[in-house]
């Protein structure tokens, strides 16, 4: 049906004037939510993420975990824009295979971290909108956590939270694992059981107050025996 | 007339004196831009249904400030009159204050005329006020009540629009809630059916919308009275934390301690006898 707006008063089609270039807003990015957490211990590492994929006020999926297994000793957690997370993990998988075929050995956690940094900086002027955290075991079998920003700056940490509820989790981890802002406390080294318990508890708190975090929690526990997975339900509302 | 003595419209609407200053601050000087604080929205699911004997209103209880849950047990069903209640979505402060102003005005009217206010009166006052403020008051309201003319359910939008319908949903979760209402609504339902329909509609909003959550509140209004059920259904998600996070005394470092004596002077002393039950 032709709208009446196209016709002027005398029945003829209205003339359109070109008023100059018009800016149309298109953003190549979207924010799909999700929170990732990694903790390194004496001989283990834990990478945990929630499984909710959202956009705006809607939920796309309740079962979209953000931990990706790279090798037998390394897990990558990425949250942010889901499209870039998928592409980035595909690229990393391909690079790991290439390394394995040319060097006849699996990449170590430290090497993967360094490689990821160059991959991210390669896109400095159209970044991957992804917050990455790598958790794994280093060459000596000790736990290692590497945290990244979207353009490749990284450092080795003991624990790090990333994603939408990171600002809520990081201070709690600073206090409970790093013993910050406390006096007269016995600084016991972190055991695997205590770390898993802490991760579950902090995610329960994050799901209470952050709308983008919830549904379920997937925990990947990396030890020299291999990678074990645990799924724990979280708030669905 | 009664209405004109109740309402005293304000001489000016919003005060826009600071708007040029705010634009300058937001665009920034050399030091940096300053963003204006954002008002808290309720990001809600609210619904209402007219049934055989009256009206059932329902709401969730989550208030969000952008992506953070600010209040997990906020009350979104507001009292207007003994026979009229109002659910509010949109900016939290606006729905709260608008309904309070409306309630005060209707109380004055009741005292002046000796009558219970009619729902259509409340709707007219709201429309008048919201239209006068040109949509600047972000209040999306569902009004329900029972008066001498019957049971009524109205919706009033922030620009002053109004709609009278037998079933309604508003807020960011209105699409999933409306889906449930469109599927199962029938005219002249009985009480249990109506309560379960509204409760399921709010539940759909809570599960599908990130801005709604936690518990479900219901309000049943009939000719006989009001049943304000808060909460009707509590959120089934209460996962207990596995460890206790308690801090022993002495955990927080005390850096300095100063004790200041306050010199008090006795000026006057009076003794008053109290009437106790045993005295004659």
Short mmCIF file of C-alpha atoms in Angstrom, two decimals:
data_model
loop_
_atom_site.label_atom_id
_atom_site.label_comp_id
_atom_site.label_asym_id
_atom_site.label_seq_id
_atom_site.Cartn_x
_atom_site.Cartn_y
_atom_site.Cartn_z
CA UNK A 1 0.00 0.00 0.00
CA UNK A 2 1.50 3.36 -0.99
CA UNK A 3 1.58 5.71 1.97
CA UNK A 4 -0.04 9.11 1.71
CA UNK A 5 3.23 10.73 2.72
CA UNK A 6 4.72 10.07 -0.70
CA UNK A 7 2.11 12.28 -2.37
CA UNK A 8 2.03 16.05 -2.10
CA UNK A 9 -1.02 18.29 -2.15
CA UNK A 10 -1.62 18.30 -5.89
CA UNK A 11 -1.50 14.50 -6.20
CA UNK A 12 2.00 14.41 -7.69
CA UNK A 13 4.84 12.58 -5.97
CA UNK A 14 6.73 14.78 -3.52
CA UNK A 15 10.26 15.68 -4.46
CA UNK A 16 12.90 14.39 -2.14
CA UNK A 17 15.89 16.60 -1.41
CA UNK A 18 19.24 15.13 -0.62
CA UNK A 19 20.07 16.81 2.68
CA UNK A 20 23.63 15.54 2.86
CA UNK A 21 25.18 12.41 4.39
CA UNK A 22 23.10 10.97 7.20
CA UNK A 23 24.72 8.99 10.00
CA UNK A 24 23.11 5.63 10.61
CA UNK A 25 24.08 4.00 13.86
CA UNK A 26 25.25 0.42 13.55
CA UNK A 27 27.36 -1.11 16.25
CA UNK A 28 29.39 -4.18 15.29
CA UNK A 29 29.46 -5.25 18.93
CA UNK A 30 26.84 -6.58 21.34
CA UNK A 31 27.19 -7.35 25.01
CA UNK A 32 26.18 -10.91 25.82
CA UNK A 33 26.91 -10.89 29.54
CA UNK A 34 28.51 -13.64 31.59
CA UNK A 35 31.09 -13.81 34.33
CA UNK A 36 34.36 -15.79 34.38
CA UNK A 37 36.61 -16.58 37.32
CA UNK A 38 39.97 -18.34 37.63
CA UNK A 39 41.93 -19.35 40.75
CA UNK A 40 45.43 -20.87 40.89
CA UNK A 41 46.56 -23.09 43.73
CA UNK A 42 49.75 -24.96 44.62
CA UNK A 43 49.08 -27.87 42.25
CA UNK A 44 45.70 -27.09 40.73
CA UNK A 45 43.83 -24.39 38.82
CA UNK A 46 40.11 -23.69 38.65
CA UNK A 47 38.29 -21.91 35.82
CA UNK A 48 34.60 -21.23 36.44
CA UNK A 49 31.94 -19.43 34.45
CA UNK A 50 28.19 -19.00 34.53
CA UNK A 51 26.19 -20.40 31.60
CA UNK A 52 23.76 -17.59 30.80
CA UNK A 53 23.87 -15.90 27.38
CA UNK A 54 21.85 -12.69 27.33
CA UNK A 55 21.31 -9.59 25.24
CA UNK A 56 19.60 -6.47 26.52
CA UNK A 57 16.95 -7.71 28.92
CA UNK A 58 16.41 -11.08 27.20
CA UNK A 59 18.03 -14.46 27.62
CA UNK A 60 19.33 -16.19 24.50
CA UNK A 61 20.41 -19.39 26.23
CA UNK A 62 20.61 -20.83 29.75
CA UNK A 63 23.25 -23.39 28.73
CA UNK A 64 26.11 -21.54 27.08
CA UNK A 65 29.23 -22.06 29.21
CA UNK A 66 32.13 -19.72 28.71
CA UNK A 67 34.99 -22.13 29.59
CA UNK A 68 36.76 -23.61 26.57
CA UNK A 69 39.16 -26.52 26.99
CA UNK A 70 42.32 -25.78 25.02
CA UNK A 71 44.70 -28.57 26.09
CA UNK A 72 44.81 -31.19 28.87
CA UNK A 73 46.31 -28.60 31.19
CA UNK A 74 44.76 -25.32 30.04
CA UNK A 75 41.24 -23.88 30.02
CA UNK A 76 40.26 -20.49 28.56
CA UNK A 77 37.36 -18.49 29.96
CA UNK A 78 36.03 -15.74 27.71
CA UNK A 79 33.07 -13.42 28.20
CA UNK A 80 31.86 -10.30 26.43
CA UNK A 81 30.64 -10.40 22.85
CA UNK A 82 29.73 -14.01 22.04
CA UNK A 83 30.49 -13.69 18.32
CA UNK A 84 34.05 -12.65 19.05
CA UNK A 85 34.40 -15.37 21.75
CA UNK A 86 33.50 -18.07 19.19
CA UNK A 87 35.85 -16.73 16.52
CA UNK A 88 38.70 -16.23 18.96
CA UNK A 89 38.44 -19.79 20.32
CA UNK A 90 38.38 -21.17 16.74
CA UNK A 91 41.53 -19.22 15.91
CA UNK A 92 43.29 -20.39 19.10
CA UNK A 93 42.35 -24.03 18.40
CA UNK A 94 43.77 -23.76 14.89
CA UNK A 95 47.01 -22.17 16.18
CA UNK A 96 47.37 -24.91 18.83
CA UNK A 97 47.07 -27.59 16.14
CA UNK A 98 49.63 -25.82 13.95
CA UNK A 99 52.08 -25.62 16.86
CA UNK A 100 51.54 -29.30 17.69
CA UNK A 101 52.22 -30.34 14.10
CA UNK A 102 55.33 -28.22 13.63
CA UNK A 103 56.90 -28.63 17.09
CA UNK A 104 55.64 -32.11 18.02
CA UNK A 105 54.58 -30.99 21.48
CA UNK A 106 51.54 -29.40 23.16
CA UNK A 107 51.67 -25.69 23.94
CA UNK A 108 52.27 -24.83 27.59
CA UNK A 109 49.97 -22.43 29.48
CA UNK A 110 52.57 -19.65 29.42
CA UNK A 111 53.08 -20.05 25.68
CA UNK A 112 49.33 -19.98 25.02
CA UNK A 113 49.05 -16.80 27.06
CA UNK A 114 51.82 -15.11 25.09
CA UNK A 115 50.27 -16.22 21.81
CA UNK A 116 46.81 -14.96 22.82
CA UNK A 117 48.32 -11.58 23.64
CA UNK A 118 49.73 -11.24 20.10
CA UNK A 119 46.48 -12.45 18.52
CA UNK A 120 44.51 -9.83 20.46
CA UNK A 121 46.96 -7.02 19.71
CA UNK A 122 46.85 -7.95 16.03
CA UNK A 123 43.34 -6.54 16.12
CA UNK A 124 44.31 -3.41 18.04
CA UNK A 125 42.21 -1.13 15.84
CA UNK A 126 39.06 -3.29 15.69
CA UNK A 127 39.37 -5.28 18.90
CA UNK A 128 37.87 -8.59 19.88
CA UNK A 129 35.33 -7.50 22.51
CA UNK A 130 36.30 -10.38 24.80
CA UNK A 131 37.56 -10.49 28.39
CA UNK A 132 39.86 -13.51 28.58
CA UNK A 133 41.20 -15.42 31.55
CA UNK A 134 43.43 -18.48 31.06
CA UNK A 135 43.75 -21.02 33.86
CA UNK A 136 46.11 -23.97 33.80
CA UNK A 137 49.23 -25.69 35.10
CA UNK A 138 52.66 -24.36 34.23
CA UNK A 139 55.71 -26.50 33.30
CA UNK A 140 56.46 -27.18 36.97
CA UNK A 141 52.90 -28.36 37.68
CA UNK A 142 51.94 -25.29 39.71
CA UNK A 143 48.64 -23.51 39.09
CA UNK A 144 48.75 -20.46 36.79
CA UNK A 145 46.18 -17.81 35.92
CA UNK A 146 46.72 -15.27 33.13
CA UNK A 147 44.26 -12.38 32.78
CA UNK A 148 43.86 -10.25 29.65
CA UNK A 149 42.24 -7.05 28.54
CA UNK A 150 40.47 -6.86 25.14
CA UNK A 151 43.62 -5.69 23.30
CA UNK A 152 46.14 -8.15 24.69
CA UNK A 153 47.72 -6.71 27.84
CA UNK A 154 48.23 -9.62 30.22
CA UNK A 155 49.81 -10.66 33.48
CA UNK A 156 50.11 -13.76 35.60
CA UNK A 157 47.86 -13.72 38.68
CA UNK A 158 46.83 -15.99 41.54
CA UNK A 159 43.13 -15.27 41.04
CA UNK A 160 41.08 -13.05 38.73
CA UNK A 161 37.42 -12.37 37.95
CA UNK A 162 36.27 -11.04 34.57
CA UNK A 163 33.02 -10.23 32.84
CA UNK A 164 29.86 -8.50 34.00
CA UNK A 165 30.03 -9.30 37.73
CA UNK A 166 33.82 -8.96 37.98
CA UNK A 167 33.60 -5.78 40.07
CA UNK A 168 31.49 -7.65 42.63
CA UNK A 169 33.67 -10.78 42.80
CA UNK A 170 37.20 -9.37 42.66
CA UNK A 171 37.09 -7.54 46.06
CA UNK A 172 35.73 -10.68 47.77
CA UNK A 173 38.53 -12.79 46.25
CA UNK A 174 41.10 -10.15 47.28
CA UNK A 175 39.90 -10.60 50.84
CA UNK A 176 39.40 -14.36 51.02
CA UNK A 177 42.30 -15.59 48.87
CA UNK A 178 44.71 -12.65 49.04
CA UNK A 179 43.94 -11.89 52.73
CA UNK A 180 43.86 -8.20 51.88
CA UNK A 181 42.42 -5.63 54.30
CA UNK A 182 42.69 -8.03 57.21
CA UNK A 183 45.00 -8.29 60.17
CA UNK A 184 45.79 -11.09 62.60
CA UNK A 185 44.80 -13.82 60.11
CA UNK A 186 46.60 -17.07 59.60
CA UNK A 187 47.59 -17.15 55.93
CA UNK A 188 46.94 -20.80 55.13
CA UNK A 189 47.64 -21.94 51.57
CA UNK A 190 44.47 -22.50 49.54
CA UNK A 191 43.31 -26.14 49.28
CA UNK A 192 41.32 -27.46 46.31
CA UNK A 193 38.20 -28.10 48.43
CA UNK A 194 38.24 -24.62 49.93
CA UNK A 195 38.79 -23.03 46.52
CA UNK A 196 35.84 -24.89 44.94
CA UNK A 197 33.62 -23.99 47.89
CA UNK A 198 34.65 -20.32 47.60
CA UNK A 199 34.00 -20.24 43.86
CA UNK A 200 30.51 -21.68 44.34
CA UNK A 201 29.70 -19.21 47.11
CA UNK A 202 30.90 -16.13 45.22
CA UNK A 203 28.88 -17.08 42.15
CA UNK A 204 25.74 -17.49 44.29
CA UNK A 205 26.30 -13.93 45.52
CA UNK A 206 27.00 -12.64 42.01
CA UNK A 207 23.77 -14.20 40.68
CA UNK A 208 21.81 -12.44 43.44
CA UNK A 209 22.88 -8.96 42.42
CA UNK A 210 23.95 -9.08 38.77
CA UNK A 211 21.14 -9.62 36.27
CA UNK A 212 23.49 -10.99 33.56
CA UNK A 213 24.83 -13.79 35.79
CA UNK A 214 22.80 -16.88 36.62
CA UNK A 215 21.22 -20.13 35.42
CA UNK A 216 24.12 -22.51 36.13
CA UNK A 217 27.79 -22.49 37.10
CA UNK A 218 30.34 -24.64 35.28
CA UNK A 219 33.59 -25.28 37.16
CA UNK A 220 36.61 -26.81 35.38
CA UNK A 221 39.16 -28.18 37.87
CA UNK A 222 42.60 -28.70 36.34
CA UNK A 223 45.04 -31.02 38.12
CA UNK A 224 47.84 -33.27 36.90
CA UNK A 225 45.24 -36.04 36.60
CA UNK A 226 43.35 -34.06 34.01
CA UNK A 227 40.36 -31.74 33.80
CA UNK A 228 37.25 -32.45 35.89
CA UNK A 229 33.97 -30.60 35.39
CA UNK A 230 31.23 -29.76 37.88
CA UNK A 231 27.89 -28.08 37.19
CA UNK A 232 26.03 -26.28 39.97
CA UNK A 233 22.60 -24.60 39.53
CA UNK A 234 22.24 -20.85 40.07
CA UNK A 235 19.23 -18.47 40.11
CA UNK A 236 17.21 -18.61 36.93
CA UNK A 237 15.26 -15.36 37.34
CA UNK B 1 -16.78 21.48 42.45
CA UNK B 2 -15.19 18.89 44.69
CA UNK B 3 -12.32 18.20 42.33
CA UNK B 4 -11.24 21.82 41.97
CA UNK B 5 -10.88 22.28 45.72
CA UNK B 6 -8.75 19.12 45.93
CA UNK B 7 -6.27 19.79 43.17
CA UNK B 8 -3.96 22.74 43.16
CA UNK B 9 -1.92 22.42 40.00
CA UNK B 10 1.63 23.67 40.47
CA UNK B 11 2.44 26.97 38.80
CA UNK B 12 5.47 25.61 36.97
CA UNK B 13 6.40 22.11 35.84
CA UNK B 14 9.99 20.94 35.97
CA UNK B 15 12.74 23.46 36.63
CA UNK B 16 15.08 23.42 33.66
CA UNK B 17 17.53 26.05 34.95
CA UNK B 18 20.38 23.56 35.22
CA UNK B 19 20.05 22.05 31.77
CA UNK B 20 22.62 24.31 30.05
CA UNK B 21 25.04 23.68 32.90
CA UNK B 22 24.50 19.91 32.60
CA UNK B 23 25.18 19.98 28.86
CA UNK B 24 28.45 21.85 29.47
CA UNK B 25 29.47 19.34 32.16
CA UNK B 26 28.60 16.32 30.02
CA UNK B 27 30.50 17.56 26.98
CA UNK B 28 33.47 18.10 29.18
CA UNK B 29 36.11 20.66 29.84
CA UNK B 30 39.83 19.79 29.52
CA UNK B 31 39.73 17.88 32.81
CA UNK B 32 37.09 15.40 31.71
CA UNK B 33 33.42 14.72 31.22
CA UNK B 34 31.02 14.38 34.11
CA UNK B 35 28.03 12.10 33.57
CA UNK B 36 24.70 12.87 35.17
CA UNK B 37 23.50 10.26 37.71
CA UNK B 38 20.93 7.89 36.28
CA UNK B 39 17.61 7.43 38.10
CA UNK B 40 16.80 3.93 39.29
CA UNK B 41 14.26 2.09 37.16
CA UNK B 42 12.20 -0.81 38.33
CA UNK B 43 12.59 -2.97 35.15
CA UNK B 44 9.44 -4.82 36.09
CA UNK B 45 6.68 -7.21 35.30
CA UNK B 46 3.24 -6.07 36.48
CA UNK B 47 -0.13 -7.52 35.48
CA UNK B 48 -3.80 -7.16 36.30
CA UNK B 49 -6.96 -9.14 35.59
CA UNK B 50 -10.67 -8.48 36.14
CA UNK B 51 -12.48 -11.55 37.44
CA UNK B 52 -16.00 -12.40 38.60
CA UNK B 53 -15.94 -10.58 41.96
CA UNK B 54 -13.26 -7.94 41.46
CA UNK B 55 -9.71 -7.30 40.34
CA UNK B 56 -6.43 -9.18 40.88
CA UNK B 57 -3.17 -7.22 40.54
CA UNK B 58 0.28 -8.82 40.51
CA UNK B 59 3.89 -7.64 40.47
CA UNK B 60 7.44 -8.97 40.85
CA UNK B 61 9.75 -7.52 43.53
CA UNK B 62 13.05 -6.69 41.80
CA UNK B 63 14.33 -3.11 41.37
CA UNK B 64 17.38 -2.69 39.14
CA UNK B 65 19.87 0.12 38.70
CA UNK B 66 21.18 -0.64 35.21
CA UNK B 67 22.56 -4.17 35.51
CA UNK B 68 22.74 -4.37 39.32
CA UNK B 69 19.84 -5.51 41.48
CA UNK B 70 19.24 -2.62 43.87
CA UNK B 71 16.32 -4.05 45.83
CA UNK B 72 15.26 -7.70 46.00
CA UNK B 73 12.03 -7.10 47.92
CA UNK B 74 10.65 -3.84 46.59
CA UNK B 75 6.89 -3.23 46.86
CA UNK B 76 5.41 -2.31 43.50
CA UNK B 77 1.72 -2.48 44.38
CA UNK B 78 0.90 0.90 45.91
CA UNK B 79 -2.11 1.87 48.01
CA UNK B 80 -4.29 4.57 46.49
CA UNK B 81 -7.56 4.24 48.36
CA UNK B 82 -9.17 1.47 50.46
CA UNK B 83 -10.74 0.15 47.26
CA UNK B 84 -8.07 1.12 44.70
CA UNK B 85 -4.49 -0.16 44.29
CA UNK B 86 -1.93 0.70 41.65
CA UNK B 87 1.03 -1.25 40.22
CA UNK B 88 3.90 0.90 38.95
CA UNK B 89 6.65 0.29 36.39
CA UNK B 90 9.28 2.69 35.07
CA UNK B 91 11.34 5.10 37.16
CA UNK B 92 11.03 3.99 40.80
CA UNK B 93 10.86 7.47 42.34
CA UNK B 94 8.25 8.61 39.83
CA UNK B 95 5.86 5.71 40.44
CA UNK B 96 6.27 6.06 44.22
CA UNK B 97 5.63 9.78 44.39
CA UNK B 98 2.91 9.92 41.74
CA UNK B 99 0.89 7.28 43.56
CA UNK B 100 1.46 9.01 46.90
CA UNK B 101 0.23 12.34 45.53
CA UNK B 102 -2.77 10.61 43.98
CA UNK B 103 -3.56 8.83 47.23
CA UNK B 104 -3.39 12.05 49.27
CA UNK B 105 -5.67 13.86 46.85
CA UNK B 106 -8.22 11.06 46.92
CA UNK B 107 -8.17 10.96 50.73
CA UNK B 108 -8.95 14.68 50.84
CA UNK B 109 -11.74 14.13 48.35
CA UNK B 110 -13.16 11.29 50.47
CA UNK B 111 -13.17 13.48 53.56
CA UNK B 112 -14.80 16.37 51.72
CA UNK B 113 -17.53 14.37 50.04
CA UNK B 114 -17.95 11.43 52.41
CA UNK B 115 -17.72 8.98 49.50
CA UNK B 116 -15.28 6.28 48.45
CA UNK B 117 -13.42 7.48 45.38
CA UNK B 118 -14.19 5.89 42.03
CA UNK B 119 -11.44 4.32 39.96
CA UNK B 120 -12.25 6.57 36.99
CA UNK B 121 -11.51 9.60 39.22
CA UNK B 122 -8.05 8.29 40.04
CA UNK B 123 -7.41 7.66 36.34
CA UNK B 124 -8.47 11.17 35.37
CA UNK B 125 -6.25 12.80 38.00
CA UNK B 126 -3.28 10.69 36.87
CA UNK B 127 -3.80 11.44 33.20
CA UNK B 128 -4.08 15.13 33.94
CA UNK B 129 -0.85 15.18 35.94
CA UNK B 130 1.24 13.00 33.62
CA UNK B 131 0.15 14.86 30.49
CA UNK B 132 0.96 18.17 32.12
CA UNK B 133 4.55 16.96 32.70
CA UNK B 134 4.94 16.01 29.00
CA UNK B 135 6.18 12.48 29.67
CA UNK B 136 9.06 13.61 31.86
CA UNK B 137 7.59 11.57 34.73
CA UNK B 138 8.45 7.99 33.77
CA UNK B 139 5.48 6.25 35.39
CA UNK B 140 3.79 3.32 33.64
CA UNK B 141 0.89 2.39 35.90
CA UNK B 142 -1.80 -0.28 36.16
CA UNK B 143 -4.74 0.86 38.29
CA UNK B 144 -7.29 -1.57 39.58
CA UNK B 145 -10.20 -1.16 41.94
CA UNK B 146 -13.80 -1.91 42.85
CA UNK B 147 -16.26 0.91 43.40
CA UNK B 148 -20.03 1.40 43.35
CA UNK B 149 -20.07 1.09 39.54
CA UNK B 150 -18.23 -2.25 39.42
CA UNK B 151 -14.68 -3.63 39.01
CA UNK B 152 -12.32 -1.72 36.76
CA UNK B 153 -8.78 -2.12 35.41
CA UNK B 154 -7.00 0.77 33.70
CA UNK B 155 -3.51 1.45 32.40
CA UNK B 156 -2.01 4.96 32.35
CA UNK B 157 1.12 5.68 30.33
CA UNK B 158 3.84 8.26 31.08
CA UNK B 159 2.57 10.67 28.44
CA UNK B 160 -0.98 10.59 29.81
CA UNK B 161 -2.54 7.89 27.62
CA UNK B 162 -5.16 5.64 29.13
CA UNK B 163 -6.71 2.28 28.28
CA UNK B 164 -9.52 0.35 29.96
CA UNK B 165 -9.21 -3.40 29.46
CA UNK B 166 -10.09 -6.64 31.28
CA UNK B 167 -6.45 -7.87 31.43
CA UNK B 168 -3.11 -6.08 31.23
CA UNK B 169 0.63 -6.41 31.60
CA UNK B 170 3.23 -3.63 31.75
CA UNK B 171 6.94 -3.18 32.36
CA UNK B 172 10.00 -4.69 30.68
CA UNK B 173 8.59 -8.19 31.25
CA UNK B 174 5.19 -7.39 29.71
CA UNK B 175 5.72 -9.46 26.55
CA UNK B 176 6.09 -12.85 28.25
CA UNK B 177 3.37 -11.94 30.78
CA UNK B 178 0.98 -10.87 28.03
CA UNK B 179 1.57 -14.18 26.26
CA UNK B 180 0.24 -16.07 29.28
CA UNK B 181 -2.70 -13.69 29.72
CA UNK B 182 -3.72 -13.87 26.06
CA UNK B 183 -3.62 -17.65 26.21
CA UNK B 184 -5.63 -18.30 29.36
CA UNK B 185 -7.78 -15.26 30.08
CA UNK B 186 -11.57 -15.89 30.23
CA UNK B 187 -14.30 -13.49 31.31
CA UNK B 188 -15.79 -14.04 34.82
CA UNK B 189 -13.15 -16.40 36.18
CA UNK B 190 -13.33 -17.39 39.81
CA UNK B 191 -10.82 -16.28 42.42
CA UNK B 192 -8.38 -19.19 42.41
CA UNK B 193 -8.24 -19.28 38.63
CA UNK B 194 -7.63 -15.53 38.44
CA UNK B 195 -4.88 -15.62 41.10
CA UNK B 196 -3.11 -18.51 39.41
CA UNK B 197 -3.35 -16.76 36.00
CA UNK B 198 -1.81 -13.51 37.28
CA UNK B 199 0.81 -15.41 39.26
CA UNK B 200 1.79 -17.45 36.18
CA UNK B 201 1.93 -14.30 34.04
CA UNK B 202 4.31 -12.62 36.50
CA UNK B 203 6.32 -15.85 36.73
CA UNK B 204 6.75 -15.86 32.94
CA UNK B 205 8.01 -12.29 33.14
CA UNK B 206 10.42 -13.17 35.96
CA UNK B 207 11.94 -16.13 34.09
CA UNK B 208 12.20 -14.48 30.66
CA UNK B 209 13.09 -10.90 31.59
CA UNK B 210 16.37 -9.98 33.27
CA UNK B 211 14.86 -6.83 34.79
CA UNK B 212 12.25 -8.80 36.78
CA UNK B 213 12.83 -11.37 39.45
CA UNK B 214 12.66 -12.57 43.04
CA UNK B 215 9.18 -12.89 44.58
CA UNK B 216 5.60 -12.41 43.34
CA UNK B 217 3.19 -10.06 45.15
CA UNK B 218 -0.57 -10.24 44.61
CA UNK B 219 -3.40 -7.91 45.55
CA UNK B 220 -7.02 -9.07 45.38
CA UNK B 221 -9.62 -6.27 45.49
CA UNK B 222 -13.31 -7.06 45.93
CA UNK B 223 -16.41 -5.23 47.12
CA UNK B 224 -15.83 -6.71 50.58
CA UNK B 225 -12.24 -5.58 50.92
CA UNK B 226 -8.63 -6.04 49.92
CA UNK B 227 -6.31 -9.02 50.35
CA UNK B 228 -2.71 -7.82 49.94
CA UNK B 229 -0.64 -10.98 49.65
CA UNK B 230 3.04 -10.11 49.99
CA UNK B 231 4.64 -12.40 49.03
CA UNK B 232 2.23 -14.68 47.22
CA UNK B 233 5.05 -16.84 45.96
CA UNK B 234 8.60 -16.66 47.20
CA UNK B 235 11.45 -17.17 44.84
CA UNK B 236 12.36 -20.89 44.81
CA UNK B 237 16.02 -20.03 44.26
CA UNK B 238 17.63 -19.85 47.65
CA UNK B 239 20.97 -21.53 47.32
CA UNK B 240 22.78 -21.60 50.61
CA UNK B 241 26.42 -20.65 50.76
CA UNK B 242 28.63 -23.49 51.88
CA UNK B 243 30.97 -21.58 54.18
CA UNK B 244 30.45 -19.02 56.89
CA UNK B 245 32.18 -15.73 56.24
CA UNK B 246 32.68 -14.25 59.68
CA UNK B 247 35.48 -12.01 60.84
CA UNK B 248 37.02 -12.27 64.29
CA UNK B 249 37.28 -9.07 66.35
CA UNK B 250 40.61 -7.43 65.60
CA UNK B 251 40.56 -8.22 61.87
CA UNK B 252 40.13 -4.59 60.86
CA UNK B 253 43.31 -2.67 61.67
CA UNK B 254 42.79 0.26 64.04
CA UNK B 255 45.22 2.97 62.98
CA UNK B 256 44.60 5.70 65.55
CA UNK B 257 42.27 6.19 68.50
CA UNK B 258 41.41 9.57 70.05
CA UNK B 259 39.13 9.97 73.08
CA UNK B 260 37.57 13.40 73.61
CA UNK B 261 35.88 14.18 76.92
CA UNK B 262 32.63 16.11 76.49
CA UNK B 263 32.15 18.61 79.32
CA UNK B 264 28.48 18.68 80.36
CA UNK B 265 27.04 21.26 82.79
CA UNK B 266 23.88 20.55 84.82
CA UNK B 267 21.58 23.52 84.14
CA UNK B 268 18.13 22.56 85.36
CA UNK B 269 16.50 19.60 87.10
CA UNK B 270 12.74 18.92 87.13
CA UNK B 271 10.81 15.96 88.52
CA UNK B 272 7.48 14.92 87.02
CA UNK B 273 5.11 12.50 88.75
CA UNK B 274 3.86 9.71 86.52
CA UNK B 275 0.32 8.35 86.87
CA UNK B 276 0.65 4.68 87.63
CA UNK B 277 -2.17 2.15 87.80
CA UNK B 278 -1.92 1.59 91.54
CA UNK B 279 -2.32 5.24 92.62
CA UNK B 280 -5.73 6.53 93.67
#
